[in-house]
Short mmCIF file of C-alpha atoms and ligand atoms in Angstrom, two decimals:
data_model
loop_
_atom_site.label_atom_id
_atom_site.label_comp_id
_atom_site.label_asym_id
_atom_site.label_seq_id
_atom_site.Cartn_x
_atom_site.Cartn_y
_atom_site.Cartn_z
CA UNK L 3 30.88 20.54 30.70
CA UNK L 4 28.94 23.30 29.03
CA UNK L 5 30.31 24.44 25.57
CA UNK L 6 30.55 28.18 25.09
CA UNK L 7 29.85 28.98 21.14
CA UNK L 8 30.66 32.74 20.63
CA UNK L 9 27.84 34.51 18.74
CA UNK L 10 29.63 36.89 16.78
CA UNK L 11 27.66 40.30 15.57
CA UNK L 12 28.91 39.15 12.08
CA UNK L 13 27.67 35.77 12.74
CA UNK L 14 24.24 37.14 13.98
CA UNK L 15 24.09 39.82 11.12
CA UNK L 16 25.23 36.88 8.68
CA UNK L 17 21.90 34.74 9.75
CA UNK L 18 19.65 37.54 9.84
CA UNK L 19 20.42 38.53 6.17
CA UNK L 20 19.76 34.97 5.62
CA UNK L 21 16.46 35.31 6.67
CA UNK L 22 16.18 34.30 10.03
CA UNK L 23 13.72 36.84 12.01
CA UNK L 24 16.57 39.04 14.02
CA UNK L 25 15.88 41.79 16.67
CA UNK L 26 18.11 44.53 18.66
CA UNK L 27 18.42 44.34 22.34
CA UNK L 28 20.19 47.59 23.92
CA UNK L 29 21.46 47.62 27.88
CA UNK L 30 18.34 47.98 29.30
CA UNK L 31 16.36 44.90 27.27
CA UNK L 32 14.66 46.67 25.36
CA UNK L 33 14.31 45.48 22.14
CA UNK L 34 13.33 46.62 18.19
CA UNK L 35 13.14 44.45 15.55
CA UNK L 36 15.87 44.62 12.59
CA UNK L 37 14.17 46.08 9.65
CA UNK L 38 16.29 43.05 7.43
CA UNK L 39 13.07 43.06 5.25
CA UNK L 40 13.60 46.98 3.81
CA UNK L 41 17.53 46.56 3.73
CA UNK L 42 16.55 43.70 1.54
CA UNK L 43 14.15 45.75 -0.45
CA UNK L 44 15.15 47.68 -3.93
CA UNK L 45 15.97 51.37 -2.95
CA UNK L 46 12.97 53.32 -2.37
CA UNK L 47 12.20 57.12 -4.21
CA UNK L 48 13.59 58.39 -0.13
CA UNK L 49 16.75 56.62 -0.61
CA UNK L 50 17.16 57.66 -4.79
CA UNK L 51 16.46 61.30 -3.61
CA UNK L 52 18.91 61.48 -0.27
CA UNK L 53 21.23 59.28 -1.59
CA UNK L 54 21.61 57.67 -5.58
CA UNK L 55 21.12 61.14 -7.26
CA UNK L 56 23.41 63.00 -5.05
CA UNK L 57 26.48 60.51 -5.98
CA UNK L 58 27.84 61.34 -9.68
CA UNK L 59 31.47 59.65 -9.24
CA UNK L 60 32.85 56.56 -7.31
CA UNK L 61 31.13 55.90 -4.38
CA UNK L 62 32.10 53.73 -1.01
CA UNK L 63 28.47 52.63 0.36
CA UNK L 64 29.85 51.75 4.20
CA UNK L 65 27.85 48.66 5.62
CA UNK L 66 26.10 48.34 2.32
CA UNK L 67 24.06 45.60 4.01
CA UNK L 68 22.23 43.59 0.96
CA UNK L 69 23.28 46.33 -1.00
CA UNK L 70 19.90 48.41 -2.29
CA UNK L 71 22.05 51.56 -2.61
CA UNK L 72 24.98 49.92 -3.79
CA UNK L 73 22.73 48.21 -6.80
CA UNK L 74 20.71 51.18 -7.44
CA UNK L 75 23.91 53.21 -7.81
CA UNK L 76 25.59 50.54 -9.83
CA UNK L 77 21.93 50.58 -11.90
CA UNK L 78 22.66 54.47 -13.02
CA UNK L 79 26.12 53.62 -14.24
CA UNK L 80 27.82 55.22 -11.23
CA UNK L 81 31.03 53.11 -9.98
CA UNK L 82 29.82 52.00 -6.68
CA UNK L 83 31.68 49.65 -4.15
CA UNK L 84 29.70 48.06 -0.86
CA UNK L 85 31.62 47.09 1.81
CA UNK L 86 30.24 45.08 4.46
CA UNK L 87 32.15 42.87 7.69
CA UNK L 88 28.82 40.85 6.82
CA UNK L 89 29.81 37.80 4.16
CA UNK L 90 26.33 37.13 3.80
CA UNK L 91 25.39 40.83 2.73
CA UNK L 92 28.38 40.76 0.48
CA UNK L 93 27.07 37.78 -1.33
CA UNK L 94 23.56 39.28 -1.41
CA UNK L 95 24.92 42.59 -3.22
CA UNK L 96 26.68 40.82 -5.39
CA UNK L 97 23.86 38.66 -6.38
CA UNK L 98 22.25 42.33 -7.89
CA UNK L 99 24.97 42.58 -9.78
CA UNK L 100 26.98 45.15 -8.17
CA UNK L 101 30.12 45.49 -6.24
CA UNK L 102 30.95 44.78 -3.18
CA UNK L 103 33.74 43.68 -0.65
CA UNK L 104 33.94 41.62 3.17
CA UNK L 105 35.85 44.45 5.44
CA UNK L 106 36.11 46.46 8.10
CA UNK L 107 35.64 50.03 7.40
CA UNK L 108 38.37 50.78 9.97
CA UNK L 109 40.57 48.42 8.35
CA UNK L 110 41.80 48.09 4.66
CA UNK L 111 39.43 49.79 2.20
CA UNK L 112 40.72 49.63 -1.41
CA UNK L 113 41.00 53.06 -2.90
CA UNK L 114 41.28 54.88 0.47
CA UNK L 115 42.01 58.13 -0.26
CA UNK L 116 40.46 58.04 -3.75
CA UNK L 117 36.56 58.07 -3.35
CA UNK L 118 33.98 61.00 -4.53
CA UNK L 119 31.25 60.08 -2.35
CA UNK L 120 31.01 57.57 1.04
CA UNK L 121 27.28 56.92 1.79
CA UNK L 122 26.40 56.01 5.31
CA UNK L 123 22.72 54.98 5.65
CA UNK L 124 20.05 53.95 7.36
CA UNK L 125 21.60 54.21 10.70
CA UNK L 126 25.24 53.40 9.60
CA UNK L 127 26.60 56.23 11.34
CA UNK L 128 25.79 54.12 14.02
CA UNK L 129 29.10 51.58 13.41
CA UNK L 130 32.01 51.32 16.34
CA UNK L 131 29.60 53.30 18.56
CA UNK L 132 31.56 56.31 18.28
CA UNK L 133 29.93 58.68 15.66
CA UNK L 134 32.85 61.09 15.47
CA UNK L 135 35.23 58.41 15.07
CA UNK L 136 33.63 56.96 12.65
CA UNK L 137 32.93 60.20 10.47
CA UNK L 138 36.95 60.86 10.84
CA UNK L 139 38.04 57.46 9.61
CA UNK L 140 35.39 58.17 6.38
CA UNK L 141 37.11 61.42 5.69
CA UNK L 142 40.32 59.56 5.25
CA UNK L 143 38.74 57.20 2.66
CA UNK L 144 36.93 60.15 0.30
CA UNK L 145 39.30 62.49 -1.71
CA UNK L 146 40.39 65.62 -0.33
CA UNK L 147 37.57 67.37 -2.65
CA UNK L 148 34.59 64.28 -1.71
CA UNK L 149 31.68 64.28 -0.10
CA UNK L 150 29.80 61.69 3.08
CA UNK L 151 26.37 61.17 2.55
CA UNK L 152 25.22 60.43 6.13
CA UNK L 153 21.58 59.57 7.46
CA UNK L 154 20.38 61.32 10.85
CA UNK L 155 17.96 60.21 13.47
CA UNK L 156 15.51 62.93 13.76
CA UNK L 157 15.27 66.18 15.85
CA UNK L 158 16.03 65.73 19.71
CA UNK L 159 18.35 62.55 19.34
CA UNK L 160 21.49 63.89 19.87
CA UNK L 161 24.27 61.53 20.31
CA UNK L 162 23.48 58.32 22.20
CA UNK L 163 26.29 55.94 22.60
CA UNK L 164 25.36 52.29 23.63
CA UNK L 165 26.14 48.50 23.79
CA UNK L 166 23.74 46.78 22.26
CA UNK L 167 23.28 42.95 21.09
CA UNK L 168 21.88 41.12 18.31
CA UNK L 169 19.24 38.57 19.41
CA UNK L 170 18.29 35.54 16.53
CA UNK L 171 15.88 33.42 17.47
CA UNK L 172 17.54 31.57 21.34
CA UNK L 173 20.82 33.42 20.18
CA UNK L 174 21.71 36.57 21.33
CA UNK L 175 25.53 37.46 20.20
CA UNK L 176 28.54 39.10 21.56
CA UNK L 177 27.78 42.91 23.14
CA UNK L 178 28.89 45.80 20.52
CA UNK L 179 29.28 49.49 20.61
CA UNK L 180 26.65 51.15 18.22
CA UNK L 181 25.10 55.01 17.96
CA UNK L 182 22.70 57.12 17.08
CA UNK L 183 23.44 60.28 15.53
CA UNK L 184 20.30 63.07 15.51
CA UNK L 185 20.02 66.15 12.54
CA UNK L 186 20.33 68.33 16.09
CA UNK L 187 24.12 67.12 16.68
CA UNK L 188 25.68 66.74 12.97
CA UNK L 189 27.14 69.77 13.31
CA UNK L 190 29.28 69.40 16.29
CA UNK L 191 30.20 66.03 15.36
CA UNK L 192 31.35 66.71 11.63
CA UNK L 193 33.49 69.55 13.31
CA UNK L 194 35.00 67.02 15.83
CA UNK L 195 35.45 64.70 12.84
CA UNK L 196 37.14 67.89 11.04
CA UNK L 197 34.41 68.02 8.58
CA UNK L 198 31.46 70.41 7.68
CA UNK L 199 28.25 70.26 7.42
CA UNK L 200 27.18 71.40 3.37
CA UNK L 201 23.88 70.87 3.18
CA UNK L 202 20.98 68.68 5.36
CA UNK L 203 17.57 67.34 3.09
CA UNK L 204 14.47 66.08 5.13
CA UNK L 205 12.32 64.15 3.20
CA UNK L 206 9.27 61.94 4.28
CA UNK L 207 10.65 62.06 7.97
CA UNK L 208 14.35 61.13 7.13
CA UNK L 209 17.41 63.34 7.33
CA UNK L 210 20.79 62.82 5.45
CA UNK L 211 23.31 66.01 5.31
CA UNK L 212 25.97 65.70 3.41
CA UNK L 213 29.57 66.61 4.11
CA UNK L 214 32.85 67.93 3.21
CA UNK L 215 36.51 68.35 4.53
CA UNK L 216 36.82 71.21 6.74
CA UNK L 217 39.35 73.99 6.48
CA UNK L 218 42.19 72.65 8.11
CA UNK L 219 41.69 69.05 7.93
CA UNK L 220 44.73 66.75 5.75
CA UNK L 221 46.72 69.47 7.15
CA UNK L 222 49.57 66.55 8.26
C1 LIG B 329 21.78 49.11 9.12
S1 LIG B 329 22.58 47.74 8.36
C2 LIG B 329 22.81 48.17 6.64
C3 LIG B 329 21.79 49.00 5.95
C4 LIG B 329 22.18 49.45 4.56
N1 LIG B 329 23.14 50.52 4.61
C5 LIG B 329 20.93 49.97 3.88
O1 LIG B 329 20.64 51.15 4.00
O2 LIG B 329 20.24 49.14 3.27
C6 LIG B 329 24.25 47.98 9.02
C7 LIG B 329 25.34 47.24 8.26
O3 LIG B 329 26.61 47.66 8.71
C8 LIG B 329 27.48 46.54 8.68
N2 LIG B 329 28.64 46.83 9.54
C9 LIG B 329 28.69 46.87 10.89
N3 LIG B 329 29.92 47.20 11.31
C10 LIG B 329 30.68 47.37 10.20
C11 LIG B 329 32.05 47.70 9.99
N4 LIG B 329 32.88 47.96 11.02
N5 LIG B 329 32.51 47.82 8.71
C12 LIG B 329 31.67 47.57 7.67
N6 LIG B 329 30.35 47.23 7.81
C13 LIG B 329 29.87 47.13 9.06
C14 LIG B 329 26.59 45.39 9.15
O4 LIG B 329 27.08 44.11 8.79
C15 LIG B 329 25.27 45.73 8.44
O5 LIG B 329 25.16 45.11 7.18
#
């Protein structure tokens, strides 16, 4: 009798915050590696400049991971909140000494509704696979008047949906849907998502625009 163990994505992200080496494998087997080691790194100037100094009031960081941006935030006095489906990256941010909570982004959030900012970094527009969907269910969680911080993939990317899985060491977990979102195609998704596009900032080859509620949108 052969015993099937499920290999959850929250398991697999779980043991690769806890150190074990962890790498991305999409449909076609190709893999890249999970860059765990700069999640777990302080926030760099990049992230400071496209992300920390743009948030002045409460801010949701969405998939904090081990929580660089949520600590840095928390660092300049701004009331930040991670949320992560990861229990391991929740203990990690906490262990900085900031704030953070285990949950779905398209479940509960506390404060929904209430938030100045919602950061989604590092490739976090990426989550439910669906980059539209995603950016609609954020807009519900900022205040009418807020604004997403989002990070792009670069020129040319476009919007590439795929199932990918997490591979850690002989594991390899449970197929998920995750996306890539380039600067090219931010503004046709924000206006599916019934946002728009304020401003984008490139810096040091990253992108991040940041967002608002479109004319229109809370309308029901
Ligand atoms: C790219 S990593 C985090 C990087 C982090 N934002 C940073 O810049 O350091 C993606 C994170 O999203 C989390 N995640 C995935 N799906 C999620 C969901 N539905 N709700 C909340 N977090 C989720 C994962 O557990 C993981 O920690």
């Amino acid at each position: 009798v052969t015993e099937v163990v499920s290999f959850s994505s929250v398991d697999a992200m779980d043991a690769a915050f806890a150190g074990h080496p962890a790498e991305l494998v999409d449909a076609f087997g190709t893999t890249s590696p999970l860059a765990v080691h700069r999640w777990s790194a302080d926030a760099d100037a990049v992230d400071q400049a496209l992300f920390v100094r743009s948030c002045h009031g409460t801010t949701l960081d969405v998939g904090c991971g081990p929580g660089r941006l949520t600590a840095a935030l928390a660092a300049r006095a701004v009331h930040a909140m991670g949320i992560d489906i990861s229990a391991e990256a929740v203990r990690q941010t906490r262990g900085r000494g900031a704030a953070a909570i285990r949950g779905d982004v398209f479940a509960h959030v506390p404060g929904a509704g209430t938030w100045d900012h919602a950061i989604l970094a590092d490739g976090n527009v990426g989550i439910g696979g669906d980059p539209a969907r995603l950016l609609g269910r954020v807009s519900e969680l900022i205040r009418p008047d807020g604004t997403i911080l989002v990070e792009l993939a670069g020129p040319g990317t476009g919007v590439v949906q795929q199932i990918v899985q997490v591979r850690v060491g002989e594991r390899l977990s449970v197929p998920f849907a995750w996306a890539h979102l380039g600067v090219d195609a931010i503004a046709d998704v924000a206006v599916a998502a019934g946002l728009r596009v304020r401003h984008i900032t490139s810096l040091a080859g990253r992108y991040a625009a940041s967002l608002s509620q479109g004319v229109g949108s809370r309308a029901h």
